[in-house]
Amino acid sequence: MGDAAGISPELTAKVLADEGVRAAAEITVIGEERVLAKGARVASVSLDIDVARDGEPRPRRAGRPLLIDLQHCDPAEIPLGEISEASGRFATVNFRRALAMAAGGEADAVCFTPFNKAAMRLVTPGYDDEIGFSAEAIGFHGVAKEFNVLDGLWNARVTSHVPLKDVAGLLTRQGILDNLRLTDDALRAAGIARPRIAVAALNPHAGDNGNFGREEIEVIAPAVEEGKRAQIGCDGPFPADTVFLRARRGDFDAVLTMYHDQGQIAMKLIGFDAGVTLMGGFPFPICTAAHGTAYDIAGKGIAHPGAMRNAMLLAARMAGREAAAAA
């Protein structure tokens, strides 16, 4: 369960009541029974789940989600729609426990309803994003990146949570090539046998042959050519203002963008209530909805569960494929 001050309790209840989600996986919820009960009331759903207090035996009956109740948050003490240390601590404790379970082999994938980064920083001052937090929590030292997924279209990015003024200096041939490899691996893990990846340019009109910047000539295009030599199905760099139109019509499975908003704006315009964020590269899938905690509508019962439902189903599908490959 994510941030208790936003729509996360409501979304948790809604996906737990979804028969399609329940049928896709054995679900264990990490959180607090009182917070989930409040979320169910807000969502106007009735939950058929088992509950175990932390440290107690965990019943596992087919088709019934299990809530591990950590008994660590009284919803009456959480100011609704506001950033608070209490809501950040609730989300942080739950996330650490879920990651530990997956790292220890007790779970095949991790999903979380939305976090609020400012609230998380009140508890963990060095918190930048979920990737860094997850890596620290499980002692992971490999390469992991965020992907956004919507209606079969994927968006990957070379740089992410950095100031825009730093982006050009952070682009390297090797960095772009590493992200092409990671994107190709993630798409294959999701069941796409021969991924087709478009690479976005950094500058307007893909640099216009060097008139608007030389990153395309000196960095991006050479990385794409090296990716092709490595048998990755990639092409580009393409102007960023048209590449998503081509991908949307089916020319590509994914677009590798150079910075955060270059892809995020396009994906959220395509479908804000359905997009999924996947953290790829970890030993197990980590997924969430691509939107945030929506403090402005918290407690109103109107949060759309589509993105969170898609996140759960993607995580289950990827975990199922990994389990089948390991068998």
CSV table of C-alpha atoms in Angstrom, one decimal:
chain,number,residue,atom,x,y,z
A,1,MET,CA,0.0,0.0,0.0
A,2,GLY,CA,1.3,3.5,-1.0
A,3,ASP,CA,0.8,6.9,0.5
A,4,ALA,CA,-2.1,6.8,3.0
A,5,ALA,CA,-3.0,10.5,2.5
A,6,GLY,CA,-3.9,10.2,-1.1
A,7,ILE,CA,-5.9,7.8,-3.3
A,8,SER,CA,-3.7,4.8,-2.7
A,9,PRO,CA,-5.9,3.1,0.0
A,10,GLU,CA,-8.9,3.5,-2.4
A,11,LEU,CA,-7.0,2.1,-5.3
A,12,THR,CA,-5.7,-0.8,-3.3
A,13,ALA,CA,-9.3,-1.7,-2.4
A,14,LYS,CA,-10.5,-1.3,-6.0
A,15,VAL,CA,-7.9,-3.7,-7.5
A,16,LEU,CA,-8.4,-6.2,-4.7
A,17,ALA,CA,-12.1,-6.3,-5.6
A,18,ASP,CA,-11.3,-6.8,-9.3
A,19,GLU,CA,-11.9,-10.4,-10.4
A,20,GLY,CA,-9.5,-10.1,-13.3
A,21,VAL,CA,-6.7,-9.0,-11.0
A,22,ARG,CA,-7.4,-11.7,-8.4
A,23,ALA,CA,-7.4,-14.3,-11.1
A,24,ALA,CA,-4.0,-13.2,-12.4
A,25,ALA,CA,-1.9,-13.8,-9.3
A,26,GLU,CA,-1.8,-14.8,-5.7
A,27,ILE,CA,-1.8,-11.4,-4.0
A,28,THR,CA,-0.3,-10.5,-0.7
A,29,VAL,CA,-0.9,-6.9,0.5
A,30,ILE,CA,1.5,-5.2,2.8
A,31,GLY,CA,-0.1,-2.5,4.9
A,32,GLU,CA,-2.6,-1.9,7.6
A,33,GLU,CA,-6.1,-3.3,8.0
A,34,ARG,CA,-7.6,0.0,9.2
A,35,VAL,CA,-6.2,2.0,6.3
A,36,LEU,CA,-7.5,-0.6,3.8
A,37,ALA,CA,-10.9,-0.7,5.4
A,38,LYS,CA,-11.1,3.1,5.1
A,39,GLY,CA,-10.1,2.8,1.4
A,40,ALA,CA,-12.8,0.2,0.8
A,41,ARG,CA,-15.4,2.4,2.4
A,42,VAL,CA,-14.3,5.3,0.2
A,43,ALA,CA,-14.3,3.0,-2.9
A,44,SER,CA,-17.7,1.5,-2.0
A,45,VAL,CA,-16.4,-2.0,-2.4
A,46,SER,CA,-16.6,-5.1,-0.2
A,47,LEU,CA,-13.4,-7.0,0.2
A,48,ASP,CA,-13.2,-10.8,0.5
A,49,ILE,CA,-9.6,-11.3,1.8
A,50,ASP,CA,-7.7,-13.0,4.6
A,51,VAL,CA,-5.8,-11.0,7.2
A,52,ALA,CA,-2.8,-12.0,9.2
A,53,ARG,CA,-1.0,-9.9,11.8
A,54,ASP,CA,2.7,-9.4,11.3
A,55,GLY,CA,4.5,-12.5,12.6
A,56,GLU,CA,1.4,-14.7,12.7
A,57,PRO,CA,0.8,-17.8,10.4
A,58,ARG,CA,-0.3,-16.7,7.0
A,59,PRO,CA,-3.3,-18.5,5.6
A,60,ARG,CA,-3.3,-18.9,1.8
A,61,ARG,CA,-6.6,-19.9,0.3
A,62,ALA,CA,-6.8,-20.0,-3.5
A,63,GLY,CA,-8.3,-16.9,-5.0
A,64,ARG,CA,-8.3,-14.9,-1.8
A,65,PRO,CA,-5.8,-12.1,-1.4
A,66,LEU,CA,-3.9,-12.0,1.9
A,67,LEU,CA,-3.3,-8.8,3.9
A,68,ILE,CA,-0.3,-8.8,6.2
A,69,ASP,CA,-1.4,-6.2,8.8
A,70,LEU,CA,1.7,-4.4,10.2
A,71,GLN,CA,-0.6,-2.4,12.6
A,72,HIS,CA,1.5,0.7,12.1
A,73,CYS,CA,-0.9,3.4,11.0
A,74,ASP,CA,-4.1,4.8,12.4
A,75,PRO,CA,-5.8,6.5,9.4
A,76,ALA,CA,-7.4,9.0,11.8
A,77,GLU,CA,-3.9,10.4,12.4
A,78,ILE,CA,-3.1,10.9,8.6
A,79,PRO,CA,-4.2,14.4,7.3
A,80,LEU,CA,-6.0,13.6,4.1
A,81,GLY,CA,-4.6,15.3,1.0
A,82,GLU,CA,-1.5,16.6,2.8
A,83,ILE,CA,2.2,15.7,2.8
A,84,SER,CA,3.1,14.2,6.2
A,85,GLU,CA,5.8,12.2,7.8
A,86,ALA,CA,3.2,9.7,8.9
A,87,SER,CA,2.0,9.0,5.4
A,88,GLY,CA,5.6,8.8,4.2
A,89,ARG,CA,6.6,6.4,6.9
A,90,PHE,CA,3.6,4.1,6.2
A,91,ALA,CA,4.5,3.9,2.5
A,92,THR,CA,8.2,3.4,3.2
A,93,VAL,CA,7.8,0.6,5.7
A,94,ASN,CA,5.3,-1.2,3.4
A,95,PHE,CA,7.6,-0.9,0.3
A,96,ARG,CA,10.7,-2.1,2.2
A,97,ARG,CA,8.8,-5.2,3.4
A,98,ALA,CA,7.5,-6.0,-0.1
A,99,LEU,CA,10.9,-5.6,-1.6
A,100,ALA,CA,12.5,-7.9,1.0
A,101,MET,CA,9.8,-10.5,0.4
A,102,ALA,CA,10.5,-10.5,-3.3
A,103,ALA,CA,14.3,-10.5,-2.8
A,104,GLY,CA,13.9,-13.4,-0.4
A,105,GLY,CA,11.9,-15.5,-2.8
A,106,GLU,CA,8.5,-15.0,-1.1
A,107,ALA,CA,7.1,-13.1,-4.0
A,108,ASP,CA,7.7,-13.0,-7.8
A,109,ALA,CA,6.9,-9.3,-8.3
A,110,VAL,CA,6.1,-6.1,-6.4
A,111,CYS,CA,3.4,-3.5,-7.1
A,112,PHE,CA,2.7,-0.4,-5.1
A,113,THR,CA,-0.1,2.1,-5.2
A,114,PRO,CA,1.2,5.7,-5.7
A,115,PHE,CA,3.8,7.2,-3.4
A,116,ASN,CA,4.5,10.9,-2.7
A,117,LYS,CA,8.2,11.6,-2.9
A,118,ALA,CA,8.1,14.6,-0.6
A,119,ALA,CA,6.4,12.5,2.1
A,120,MET,CA,9.0,9.8,1.6
A,121,ARG,CA,11.8,12.3,2.0
A,122,LEU,CA,10.5,13.3,5.4
A,123,VAL,CA,11.4,9.7,6.4
A,124,THR,CA,14.4,9.0,4.1
A,125,PRO,CA,16.1,12.4,3.4
A,126,GLY,CA,18.2,10.9,0.6
A,127,TYR,CA,15.1,9.6,-1.3
A,128,ASP,CA,15.3,10.5,-5.0
A,129,ASP,CA,13.1,7.9,-6.6
A,130,GLU,CA,11.9,4.4,-6.3
A,131,ILE,CA,14.8,3.0,-8.3
A,132,GLY,CA,17.4,4.2,-5.9
A,133,PHE,CA,15.4,3.2,-2.9
A,134,SER,CA,14.7,-0.3,-4.2
A,135,ALA,CA,18.4,-0.8,-5.1
A,136,GLU,CA,19.5,0.2,-1.6
A,137,ALA,CA,16.8,-1.9,0.0
A,138,ILE,CA,17.8,-5.1,-1.6
A,139,GLY,CA,21.5,-4.5,-2.2
A,140,PHE,CA,21.2,-4.3,-6.0
A,141,HIS,CA,24.2,-3.0,-7.9
A,142,GLY,CA,23.1,-3.5,-11.5
A,143,VAL,CA,21.4,-1.1,-14.0
A,144,ALA,CA,17.7,-0.4,-13.5
A,145,LYS,CA,15.5,2.1,-15.3
A,146,GLU,CA,11.9,3.3,-15.4
A,147,PHE,CA,9.7,2.3,-18.3
A,148,ASN,CA,6.2,3.7,-19.0
A,149,VAL,CA,3.8,1.3,-20.7
A,150,LEU,CA,0.4,2.1,-22.2
A,151,ASP,CA,-1.7,0.0,-24.6
A,152,GLY,CA,1.3,-2.0,-25.9
A,153,LEU,CA,3.5,1.1,-26.3
A,154,TRP,CA,6.6,1.4,-24.2
A,155,ASN,CA,8.7,4.5,-23.3
A,156,ALA,CA,12.2,4.2,-21.9
A,157,ARG,CA,14.6,7.1,-21.1
A,158,VAL,CA,18.3,7.6,-20.9
A,159,THR,CA,18.2,10.3,-18.2
A,160,SER,CA,15.4,10.6,-15.7
A,161,HIS,CA,15.2,12.6,-12.5
A,162,VAL,CA,17.9,15.2,-13.3
A,163,PRO,CA,17.7,19.0,-14.1
A,164,LEU,CA,17.0,19.7,-17.8
A,165,LYS,CA,20.2,21.8,-18.0
A,166,ASP,CA,22.3,18.7,-17.2
A,167,VAL,CA,20.8,16.4,-19.8
A,168,ALA,CA,23.1,17.0,-22.8
A,169,GLY,CA,26.2,16.5,-20.7
A,170,LEU,CA,24.9,13.2,-19.3
A,171,LEU,CA,24.3,11.6,-22.7
A,172,THR,CA,27.0,9.2,-23.8
A,173,ARG,CA,27.2,6.5,-26.5
A,174,GLN,CA,27.7,3.8,-23.9
A,175,GLY,CA,24.8,5.1,-21.8
A,176,ILE,CA,22.4,5.1,-24.7
A,177,LEU,CA,23.6,1.6,-25.8
A,178,ASP,CA,23.1,0.3,-22.2
A,179,ASN,CA,19.6,1.6,-22.2
A,180,LEU,CA,18.9,0.1,-25.6
A,181,ARG,CA,20.0,-3.3,-24.3
A,182,LEU,CA,17.9,-2.9,-21.1
A,183,THR,CA,14.8,-1.8,-23.1
A,184,ASP,CA,15.2,-4.8,-25.5
A,185,ASP,CA,15.5,-7.2,-22.5
A,186,ALA,CA,12.4,-5.7,-20.8
A,187,LEU,CA,10.3,-5.9,-23.9
A,188,ARG,CA,11.3,-9.6,-24.4
A,189,ALA,CA,10.5,-10.3,-20.7
A,190,ALA,CA,7.1,-8.9,-21.3
A,191,GLY,CA,6.5,-11.3,-24.3
A,192,ILE,CA,7.5,-9.2,-27.3
A,193,ALA,CA,9.7,-11.6,-29.3
A,194,ARG,CA,11.4,-9.1,-31.6
A,195,PRO,CA,11.2,-5.6,-30.1
A,196,ARG,CA,11.3,-2.6,-32.4
A,197,ILE,CA,12.8,0.5,-30.6
A,198,ALA,CA,12.7,4.1,-31.9
A,199,VAL,CA,15.4,6.4,-30.5
A,200,ALA,CA,14.3,10.0,-30.0
A,201,ALA,CA,16.7,12.9,-30.9
A,202,LEU,CA,17.6,15.5,-28.2
A,203,ASN,CA,17.4,18.7,-30.3
A,204,PRO,CA,14.7,20.2,-32.4
A,205,HIS,CA,14.4,18.6,-35.8
A,206,ALA,CA,17.0,16.0,-34.7
A,207,GLY,CA,19.6,18.7,-34.7
A,208,ASP,CA,19.0,19.7,-38.3
A,209,ASN,CA,22.3,18.3,-39.5
A,210,GLY,CA,24.2,20.0,-36.7
A,211,ASN,CA,22.6,23.4,-37.0
A,212,PHE,CA,20.7,23.0,-33.7
A,213,GLY,CA,23.2,20.8,-31.8
A,214,ARG,CA,25.6,18.0,-32.6
A,215,GLU,CA,24.5,15.4,-30.0
A,216,GLU,CA,22.6,13.5,-32.7
A,217,ILE,CA,25.6,13.2,-34.9
A,218,GLU,CA,28.3,12.6,-32.3
A,219,VAL,CA,26.5,10.6,-29.6
A,220,ILE,CA,23.0,9.3,-30.4
A,221,ALA,CA,23.4,8.1,-34.0
A,222,PRO,CA,26.6,6.2,-33.3
A,223,ALA,CA,25.0,4.5,-30.3
A,224,VAL,CA,22.1,3.4,-32.5
A,225,GLU,CA,24.4,2.0,-35.1
A,226,GLU,CA,26.3,0.1,-32.4
A,227,GLY,CA,22.9,-1.2,-31.1
A,228,LYS,CA,22.1,-2.5,-34.6
A,229,ARG,CA,25.4,-4.3,-34.7
A,230,ALA,CA,24.5,-5.9,-31.4
A,231,GLN,CA,21.3,-7.3,-33.0
A,232,ILE,CA,19.0,-4.9,-31.2
A,233,GLY,CA,16.1,-3.8,-33.4
A,234,CYS,CA,16.6,-0.1,-33.1
A,235,ASP,CA,16.5,3.0,-35.4
A,236,GLY,CA,16.9,6.7,-35.2
A,237,PRO,CA,17.4,9.3,-33.9
A,238,PHE,CA,14.0,10.7,-34.9
A,239,PRO,CA,12.6,14.1,-34.1
A,240,ALA,CA,10.9,13.9,-30.8
A,241,ASP,CA,7.8,15.8,-31.9
A,242,THR,CA,6.9,13.1,-34.4
A,243,VAL,CA,8.4,9.8,-33.1
A,244,PHE,CA,5.4,9.0,-30.8
A,245,LEU,CA,3.0,9.5,-33.7
A,246,ARG,CA,4.9,6.8,-35.6
A,247,ALA,CA,5.1,4.5,-32.6
A,248,ARG,CA,1.4,5.0,-31.9
A,249,ARG,CA,0.5,3.9,-35.3
A,250,GLY,CA,2.4,0.7,-34.8
A,251,ASP,CA,5.8,1.3,-36.4
A,252,PHE,CA,7.6,0.7,-33.1
A,253,ASP,CA,7.1,-1.1,-29.8
A,254,ALA,CA,9.0,1.4,-27.7
A,255,VAL,CA,10.6,4.9,-27.9
A,256,LEU,CA,13.8,5.5,-26.1
A,257,THR,CA,13.8,9.2,-25.1
A,258,MET,CA,16.7,11.3,-23.9
A,259,TYR,CA,15.0,12.9,-20.8
A,260,HIS,CA,12.1,12.5,-18.5
A,261,ASP,CA,9.4,14.8,-19.8
A,262,GLN,CA,10.3,14.1,-23.5
A,263,GLY,CA,8.4,10.9,-23.2
A,264,GLN,CA,6.2,11.4,-20.1
A,265,ILE,CA,4.2,14.2,-21.7
A,266,ALA,CA,3.5,12.1,-24.8
A,267,MET,CA,2.5,9.0,-22.8
A,268,LYS,CA,0.3,10.9,-20.3
A,269,LEU,CA,-1.5,12.7,-23.1
A,270,ILE,CA,-2.2,9.3,-24.8
A,271,GLY,CA,-3.8,7.9,-21.7
A,272,PHE,CA,-3.3,9.3,-18.2
A,273,ASP,CA,-5.6,6.9,-16.4
A,274,ALA,CA,-4.2,3.7,-17.9
A,275,GLY,CA,-0.4,4.1,-18.0
A,276,VAL,CA,2.0,1.9,-16.0
A,277,THR,CA,5.5,2.6,-14.7
A,278,LEU,CA,7.7,-0.5,-14.7
A,279,MET,CA,11.1,-0.5,-13.0
A,280,GLY,CA,13.1,-2.9,-15.2
A,281,GLY,CA,16.5,-4.4,-14.6
A,282,PHE,CA,15.8,-5.6,-11.1
A,283,PRO,CA,15.7,-9.4,-10.3
A,284,PHE,CA,11.9,-9.1,-10.3
A,285,PRO,CA,9.3,-6.8,-11.8
A,286,ILE,CA,8.4,-3.7,-9.9
A,287,CYS,CA,5.3,-1.9,-11.1
A,288,THR,CA,2.9,1.0,-10.3
A,289,ALA,CA,0.5,3.3,-11.9
A,290,ALA,CA,2.1,6.1,-13.9
A,291,HIS,CA,0.1,8.8,-12.1
A,292,GLY,CA,0.6,10.2,-8.6
A,293,THR,CA,-1.2,10.3,-5.3
A,294,ALA,CA,-3.9,12.8,-6.5
A,295,TYR,CA,-4.3,14.6,-3.1
A,296,ASP,CA,-7.0,16.8,-4.7
A,297,ILE,CA,-9.4,13.9,-5.0
A,298,ALA,CA,-8.4,11.9,-2.0
A,299,GLY,CA,-11.4,10.5,-0.1
A,300,LYS,CA,-13.9,11.3,-2.8
A,301,GLY,CA,-14.2,7.7,-4.2
A,302,ILE,CA,-13.6,8.8,-7.8
A,303,ALA,CA,-10.0,7.6,-8.4
A,304,HIS,CA,-9.8,5.7,-11.6
A,305,PRO,CA,-8.2,2.2,-11.0
A,306,GLY,CA,-7.3,1.6,-14.7
A,307,ALA,CA,-3.6,2.3,-14.4
A,308,MET,CA,-3.2,0.4,-11.2
A,309,ARG,CA,-5.1,-2.6,-12.6
A,310,ASN,CA,-2.8,-2.6,-15.7
A,311,ALA,CA,0.2,-2.4,-13.4
A,312,MET,CA,-0.9,-5.5,-11.5
A,313,LEU,CA,-1.6,-7.4,-14.6
A,314,LEU,CA,1.7,-6.5,-16.2
A,315,ALA,CA,3.6,-7.5,-13.1
A,316,ALA,CA,1.8,-10.8,-13.0
A,317,ARG,CA,2.4,-11.5,-16.7
A,318,MET,CA,6.1,-10.7,-16.5
A,319,ALA,CA,6.6,-12.8,-13.3
A,320,GLY,CA,4.7,-15.7,-14.9
A,321,ARG,CA,7.0,-15.7,-17.9
A,322,GLU,CA,10.1,-15.6,-15.7
A,323,ALA,CA,8.8,-18.4,-13.6
A,324,ALA,CA,8.0,-20.5,-16.7
A,325,ALA,CA,11.5,-19.8,-18.2
A,326,ALA,CA,13.2,-20.9,-14.9
A,327,ALA,CA,11.2,-24.1,-14.7
